mmCIF file of C-alpha atoms and ligand atoms in Angstrom:
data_model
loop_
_atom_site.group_PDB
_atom_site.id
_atom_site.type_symbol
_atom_site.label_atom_id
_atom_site.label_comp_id
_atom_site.label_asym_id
_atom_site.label_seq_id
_atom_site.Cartn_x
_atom_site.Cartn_y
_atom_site.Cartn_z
ATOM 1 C CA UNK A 18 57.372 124.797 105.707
ATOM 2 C CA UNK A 19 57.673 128.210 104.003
ATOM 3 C CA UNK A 20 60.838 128.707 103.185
ATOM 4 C CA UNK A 21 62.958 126.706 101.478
ATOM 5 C CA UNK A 22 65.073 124.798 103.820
ATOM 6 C CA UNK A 23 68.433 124.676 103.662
ATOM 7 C CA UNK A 24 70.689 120.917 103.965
ATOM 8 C CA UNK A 25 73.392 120.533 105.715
ATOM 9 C CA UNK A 26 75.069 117.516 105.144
ATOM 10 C CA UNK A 27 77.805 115.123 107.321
ATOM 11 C CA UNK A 28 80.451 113.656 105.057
ATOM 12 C CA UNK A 29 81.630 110.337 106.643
ATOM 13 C CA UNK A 30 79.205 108.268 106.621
ATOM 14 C CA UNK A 31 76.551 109.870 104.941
ATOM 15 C CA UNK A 32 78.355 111.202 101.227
ATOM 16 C CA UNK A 33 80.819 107.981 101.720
ATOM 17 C CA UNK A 34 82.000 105.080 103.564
ATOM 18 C CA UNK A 35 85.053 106.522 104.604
ATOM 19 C CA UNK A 36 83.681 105.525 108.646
ATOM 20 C CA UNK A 37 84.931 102.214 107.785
ATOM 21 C CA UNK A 38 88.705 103.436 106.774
ATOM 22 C CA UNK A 39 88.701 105.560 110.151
ATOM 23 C CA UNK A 40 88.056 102.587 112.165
ATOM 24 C CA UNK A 41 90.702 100.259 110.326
ATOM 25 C CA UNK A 42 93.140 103.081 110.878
ATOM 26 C CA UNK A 43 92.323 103.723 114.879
ATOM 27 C CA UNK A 44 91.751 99.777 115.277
ATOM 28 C CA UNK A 45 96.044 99.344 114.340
ATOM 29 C CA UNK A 46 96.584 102.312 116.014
ATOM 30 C CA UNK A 47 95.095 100.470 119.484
ATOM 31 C CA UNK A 48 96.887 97.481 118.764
ATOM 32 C CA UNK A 49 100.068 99.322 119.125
ATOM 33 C CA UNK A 50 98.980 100.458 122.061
ATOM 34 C CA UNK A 51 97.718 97.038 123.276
ATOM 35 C CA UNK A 52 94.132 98.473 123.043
ATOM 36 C CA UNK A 53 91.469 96.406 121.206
ATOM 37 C CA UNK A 54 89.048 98.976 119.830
ATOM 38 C CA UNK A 55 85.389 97.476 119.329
ATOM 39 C CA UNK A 56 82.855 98.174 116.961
ATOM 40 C CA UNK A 57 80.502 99.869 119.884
ATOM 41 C CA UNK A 58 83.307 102.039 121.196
ATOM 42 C CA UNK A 59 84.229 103.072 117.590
ATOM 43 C CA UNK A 60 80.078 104.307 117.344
ATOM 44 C CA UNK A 61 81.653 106.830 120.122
ATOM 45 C CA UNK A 62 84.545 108.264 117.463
ATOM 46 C CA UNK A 63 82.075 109.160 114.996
ATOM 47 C CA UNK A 64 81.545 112.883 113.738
ATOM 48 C CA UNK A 65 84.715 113.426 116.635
ATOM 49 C CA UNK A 66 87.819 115.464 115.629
ATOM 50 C CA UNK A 67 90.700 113.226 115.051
ATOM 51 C CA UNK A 68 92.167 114.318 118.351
ATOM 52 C CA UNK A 69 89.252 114.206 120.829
ATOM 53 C CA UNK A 70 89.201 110.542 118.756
ATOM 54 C CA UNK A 71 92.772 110.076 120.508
ATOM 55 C CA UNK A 72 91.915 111.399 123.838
ATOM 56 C CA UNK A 73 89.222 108.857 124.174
ATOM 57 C CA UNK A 74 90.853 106.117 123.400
ATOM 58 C CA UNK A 75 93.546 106.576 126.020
ATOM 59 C CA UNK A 76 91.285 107.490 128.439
ATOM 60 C CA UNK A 77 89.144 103.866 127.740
ATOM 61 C CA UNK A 78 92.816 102.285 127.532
ATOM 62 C CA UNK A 79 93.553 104.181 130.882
ATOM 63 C CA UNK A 80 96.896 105.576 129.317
ATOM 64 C CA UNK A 81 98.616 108.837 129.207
ATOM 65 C CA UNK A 82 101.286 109.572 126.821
ATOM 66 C CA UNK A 83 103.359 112.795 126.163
ATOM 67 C CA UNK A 84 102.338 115.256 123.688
ATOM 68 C CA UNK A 85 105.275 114.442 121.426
ATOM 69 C CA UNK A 86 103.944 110.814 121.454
ATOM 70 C CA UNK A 87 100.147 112.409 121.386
ATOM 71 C CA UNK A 88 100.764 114.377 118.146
ATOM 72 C CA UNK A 89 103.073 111.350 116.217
ATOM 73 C CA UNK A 90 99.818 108.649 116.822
ATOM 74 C CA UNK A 91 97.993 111.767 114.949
ATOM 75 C CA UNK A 92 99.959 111.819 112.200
ATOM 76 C CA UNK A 93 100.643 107.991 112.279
ATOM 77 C CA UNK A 94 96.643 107.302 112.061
ATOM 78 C CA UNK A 95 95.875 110.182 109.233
ATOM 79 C CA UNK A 96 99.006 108.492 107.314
ATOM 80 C CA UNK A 97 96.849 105.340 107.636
ATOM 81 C CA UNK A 98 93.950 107.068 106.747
ATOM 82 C CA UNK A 99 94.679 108.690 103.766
ATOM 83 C CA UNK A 100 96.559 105.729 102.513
ATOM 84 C CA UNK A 101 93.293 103.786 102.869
ATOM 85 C CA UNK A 102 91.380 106.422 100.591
ATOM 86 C CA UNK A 103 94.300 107.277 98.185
ATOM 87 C CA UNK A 104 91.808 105.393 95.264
ATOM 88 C CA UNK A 105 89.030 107.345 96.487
ATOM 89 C CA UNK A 106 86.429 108.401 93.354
ATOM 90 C CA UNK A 107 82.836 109.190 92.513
ATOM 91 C CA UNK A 108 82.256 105.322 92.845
ATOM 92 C CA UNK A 109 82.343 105.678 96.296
ATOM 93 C CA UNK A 110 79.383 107.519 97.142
ATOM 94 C CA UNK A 111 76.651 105.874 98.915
ATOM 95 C CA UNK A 112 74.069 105.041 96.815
ATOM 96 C CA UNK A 113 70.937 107.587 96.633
ATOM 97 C CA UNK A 114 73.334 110.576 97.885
ATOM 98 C CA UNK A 115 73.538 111.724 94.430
ATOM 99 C CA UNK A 116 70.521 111.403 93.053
ATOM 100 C CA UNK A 117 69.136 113.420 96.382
ATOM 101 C CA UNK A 118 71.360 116.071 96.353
ATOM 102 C CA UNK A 119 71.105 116.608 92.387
ATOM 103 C CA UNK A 120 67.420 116.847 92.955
ATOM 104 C CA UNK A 121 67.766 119.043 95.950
ATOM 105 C CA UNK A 122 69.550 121.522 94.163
ATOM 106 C CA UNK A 123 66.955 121.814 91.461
ATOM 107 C CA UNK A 124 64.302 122.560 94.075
ATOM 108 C CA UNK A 125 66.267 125.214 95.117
ATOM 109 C CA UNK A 126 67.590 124.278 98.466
ATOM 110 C CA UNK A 127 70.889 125.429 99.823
ATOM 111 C CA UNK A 128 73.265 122.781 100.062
ATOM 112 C CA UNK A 129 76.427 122.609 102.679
ATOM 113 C CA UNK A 130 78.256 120.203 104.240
ATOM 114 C CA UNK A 131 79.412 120.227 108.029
ATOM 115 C CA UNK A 132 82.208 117.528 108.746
ATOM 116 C CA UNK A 133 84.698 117.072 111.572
ATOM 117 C CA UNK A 134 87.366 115.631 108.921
ATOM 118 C CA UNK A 135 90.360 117.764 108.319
ATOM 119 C CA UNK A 136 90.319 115.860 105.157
ATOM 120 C CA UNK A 137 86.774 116.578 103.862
ATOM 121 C CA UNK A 138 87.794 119.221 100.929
ATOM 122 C CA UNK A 139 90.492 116.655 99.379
ATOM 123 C CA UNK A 140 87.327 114.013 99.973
ATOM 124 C CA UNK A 141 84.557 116.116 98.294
ATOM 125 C CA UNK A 142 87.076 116.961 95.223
ATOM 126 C CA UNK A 143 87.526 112.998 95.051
ATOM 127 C CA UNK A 144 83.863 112.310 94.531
ATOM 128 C CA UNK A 145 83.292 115.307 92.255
ATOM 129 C CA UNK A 146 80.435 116.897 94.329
ATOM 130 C CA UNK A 147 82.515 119.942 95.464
ATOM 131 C CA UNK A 148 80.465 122.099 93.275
ATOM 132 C CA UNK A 149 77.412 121.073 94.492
ATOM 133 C CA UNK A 150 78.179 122.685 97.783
ATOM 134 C CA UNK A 151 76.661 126.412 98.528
ATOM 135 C CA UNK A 152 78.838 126.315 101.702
ATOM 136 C CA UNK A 153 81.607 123.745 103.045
ATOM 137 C CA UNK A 154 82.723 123.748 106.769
ATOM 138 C CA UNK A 155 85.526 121.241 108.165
ATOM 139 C CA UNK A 156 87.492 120.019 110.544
ATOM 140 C CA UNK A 157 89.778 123.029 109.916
ATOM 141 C CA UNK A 158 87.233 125.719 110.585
ATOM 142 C CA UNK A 159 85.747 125.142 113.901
ATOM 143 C CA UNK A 160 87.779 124.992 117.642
ATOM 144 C CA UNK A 161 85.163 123.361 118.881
ATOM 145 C CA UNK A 162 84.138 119.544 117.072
ATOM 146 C CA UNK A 163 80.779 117.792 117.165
ATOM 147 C CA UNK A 164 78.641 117.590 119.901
ATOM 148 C CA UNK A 165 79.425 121.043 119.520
ATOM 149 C CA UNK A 166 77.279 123.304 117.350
ATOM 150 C CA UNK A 167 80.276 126.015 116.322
ATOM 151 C CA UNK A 168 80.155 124.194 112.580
ATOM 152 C CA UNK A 169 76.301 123.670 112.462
ATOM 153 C CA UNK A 170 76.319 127.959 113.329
ATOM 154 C CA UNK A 171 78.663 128.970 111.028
ATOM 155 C CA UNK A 172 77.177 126.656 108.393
ATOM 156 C CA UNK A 173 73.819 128.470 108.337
ATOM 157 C CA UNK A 174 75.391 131.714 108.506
ATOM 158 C CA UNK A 175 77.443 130.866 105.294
ATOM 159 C CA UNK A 176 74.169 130.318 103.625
ATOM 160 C CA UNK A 177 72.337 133.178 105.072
ATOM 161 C CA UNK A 178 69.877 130.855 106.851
ATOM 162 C CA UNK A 179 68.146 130.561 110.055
ATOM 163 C CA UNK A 180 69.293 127.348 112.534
ATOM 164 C CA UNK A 181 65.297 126.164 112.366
ATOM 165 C CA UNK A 182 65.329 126.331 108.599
ATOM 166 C CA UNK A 183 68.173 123.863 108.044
ATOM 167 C CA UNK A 184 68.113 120.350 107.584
ATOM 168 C CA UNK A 185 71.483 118.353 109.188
ATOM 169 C CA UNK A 186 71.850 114.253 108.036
ATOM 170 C CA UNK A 187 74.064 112.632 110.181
ATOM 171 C CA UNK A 188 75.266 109.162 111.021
ATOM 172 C CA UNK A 189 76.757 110.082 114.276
ATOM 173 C CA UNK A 190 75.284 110.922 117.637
ATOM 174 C CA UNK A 191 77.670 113.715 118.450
ATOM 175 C CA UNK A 192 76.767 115.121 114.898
ATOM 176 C CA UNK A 193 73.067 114.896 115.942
ATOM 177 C CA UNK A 194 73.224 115.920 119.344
ATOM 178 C CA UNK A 195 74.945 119.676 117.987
ATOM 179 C CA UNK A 196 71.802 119.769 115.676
ATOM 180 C CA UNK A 197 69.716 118.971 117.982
ATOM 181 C CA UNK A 198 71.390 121.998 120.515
ATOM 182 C CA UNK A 199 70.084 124.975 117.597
ATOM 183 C CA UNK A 200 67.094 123.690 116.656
ATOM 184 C CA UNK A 201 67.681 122.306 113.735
ATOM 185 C CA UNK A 202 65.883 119.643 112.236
ATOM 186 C CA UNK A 203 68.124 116.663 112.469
ATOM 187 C CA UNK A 204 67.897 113.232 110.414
ATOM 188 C CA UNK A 205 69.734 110.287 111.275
ATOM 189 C CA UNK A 206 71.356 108.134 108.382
ATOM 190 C CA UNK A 207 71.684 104.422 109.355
ATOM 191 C CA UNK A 208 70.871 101.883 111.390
ATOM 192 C CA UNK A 209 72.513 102.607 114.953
ATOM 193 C CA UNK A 210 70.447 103.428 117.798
ATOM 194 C CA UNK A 211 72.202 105.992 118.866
ATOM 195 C CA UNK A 212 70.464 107.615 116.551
ATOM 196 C CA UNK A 213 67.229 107.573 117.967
ATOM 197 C CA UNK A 214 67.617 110.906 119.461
ATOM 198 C CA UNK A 215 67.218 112.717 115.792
ATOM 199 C CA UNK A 216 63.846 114.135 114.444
ATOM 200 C CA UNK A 217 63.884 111.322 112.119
ATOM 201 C CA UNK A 218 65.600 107.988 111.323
ATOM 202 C CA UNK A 219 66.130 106.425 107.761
ATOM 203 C CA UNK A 220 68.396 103.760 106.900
ATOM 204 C CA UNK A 221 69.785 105.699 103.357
ATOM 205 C CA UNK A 222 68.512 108.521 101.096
ATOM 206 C CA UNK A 223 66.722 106.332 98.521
ATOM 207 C CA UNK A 224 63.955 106.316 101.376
ATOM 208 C CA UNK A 225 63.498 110.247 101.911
ATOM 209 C CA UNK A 226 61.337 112.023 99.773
ATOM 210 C CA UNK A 227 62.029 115.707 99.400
ATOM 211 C CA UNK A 228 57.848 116.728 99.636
ATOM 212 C CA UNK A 229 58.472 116.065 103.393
ATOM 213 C CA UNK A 230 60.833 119.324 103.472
ATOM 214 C CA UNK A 231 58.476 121.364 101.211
HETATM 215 P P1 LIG B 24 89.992 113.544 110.204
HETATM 216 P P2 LIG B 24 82.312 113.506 109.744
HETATM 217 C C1 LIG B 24 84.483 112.769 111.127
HETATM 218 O O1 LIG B 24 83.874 113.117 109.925
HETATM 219 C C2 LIG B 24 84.486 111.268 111.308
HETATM 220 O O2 LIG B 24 83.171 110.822 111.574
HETATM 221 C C3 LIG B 24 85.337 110.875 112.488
HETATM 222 O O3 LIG B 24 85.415 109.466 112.558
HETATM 223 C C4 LIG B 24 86.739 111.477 112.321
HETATM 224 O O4 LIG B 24 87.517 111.218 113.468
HETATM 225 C C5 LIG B 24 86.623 112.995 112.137
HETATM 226 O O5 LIG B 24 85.815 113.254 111.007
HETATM 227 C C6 LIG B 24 87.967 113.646 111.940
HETATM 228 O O6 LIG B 24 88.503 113.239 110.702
HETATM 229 O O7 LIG B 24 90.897 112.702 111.017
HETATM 230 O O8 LIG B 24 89.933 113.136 108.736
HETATM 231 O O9 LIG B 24 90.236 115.008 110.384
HETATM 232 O O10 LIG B 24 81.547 112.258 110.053
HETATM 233 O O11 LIG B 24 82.054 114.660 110.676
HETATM 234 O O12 LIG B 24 82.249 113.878 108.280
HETATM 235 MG MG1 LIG B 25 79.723 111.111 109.945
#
């Protein structure tokens, strides 16, 4: 491959299981709106900022609120949200992550992290792998959220790298689909079919083997 590629990894979903707390949170935020929120619609909400999240839902619940009401189901769902990861710690990373990333790093690739979460810093300094992380880009640096690539972008210029040399792992299509727009190589992490449109499909990290990016 030449040179050394750089990784750019998702947070939710990938690092953690925090995908699960984000649907608890928006499934009692559709109840109160009389809105039952499935487990195929909720595929749709991944790698999406928290308010595109909202505008979706009212659009599949055919509702329109005012943006007083818009902006207090924000803060009503993050409330929810961060109670639900409050215990949060280096416990909760998905098994594999570590050992992948620790090895990455010692093979010199770059290493940064591209998530939609407004919350990702607070999550990373949970788990302890802040310091792993060359360059970090959130929810609070981009206008634009996944399937856009503004994060994707600024994440390679952070590191100095070229779009083709980085590496995105993703459990989300939008997340894959913004890769997918810059040419970077994109691997999907799980088991959804949505994610058939990435380069490459594994179920979790204890499956890749770094040679392939060598
Ligand atoms: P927050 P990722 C995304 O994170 C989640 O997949 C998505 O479910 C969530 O709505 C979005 O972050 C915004 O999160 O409400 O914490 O700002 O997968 O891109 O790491
Ligand atoms: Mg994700």
């Amino acid at each position: 491959m030449g040179t050394i590629p750089t990784f750019i990894f998702d947070l939710d979903g990938v690092i953690t299981n925090t995908e699960d707390y984000h649907f608890e949170a928006w499934k009692a935020i559709c109840l109160s709106l009389n809105y039952n929120l499935s487990i195929e619609k909720n595929e749709e909400l991944k790698g999406v900022s928290r308010s595109e999240c909202l505008n979706k839902i009212l659009k599949w619940a055919n509702l329109n609120i005012s943006s007083e009401e818009f902006n207090k189901l924000l803060n009503k769902k993050n409330d929810l949200y961060l109670k639900k990861i409050s215990n949060l710690n280096s416990s909760n990373i998905i098994n594999g992550v570590y050992d992948f990333i620790d090895k990455a790093k010692k093979q010199k690739h770059l290493i940064a992290l591209y998530s939609s979460s407004k919350n990702a810093k607070f999550i990373l300094n949970k788990l302890n792998l802040h310091p792993y992380f060359d360059a970090v880009v959130d929810g609070n640096s981009v206008k634009a959220s996944k399937p856009d690539p503004e994060g994707f972008i600024l994440a390679s210029k952070l590191t100095n790298s070229n779009p083709e040399n980085c590496v995105v792992f993703e459990d989300s299509e939008a997340g894959i689909l913004a890769g997918n727009k810059i040419n970077m190589t994109t691997i999907g992490i799980g088991v959804s079919s949505k994610l058939n449109i990435a380069n490459k499909v594994y179920e979790k990290f204890d499956e890749i083997n770094l040679k392939e990016f060598q």
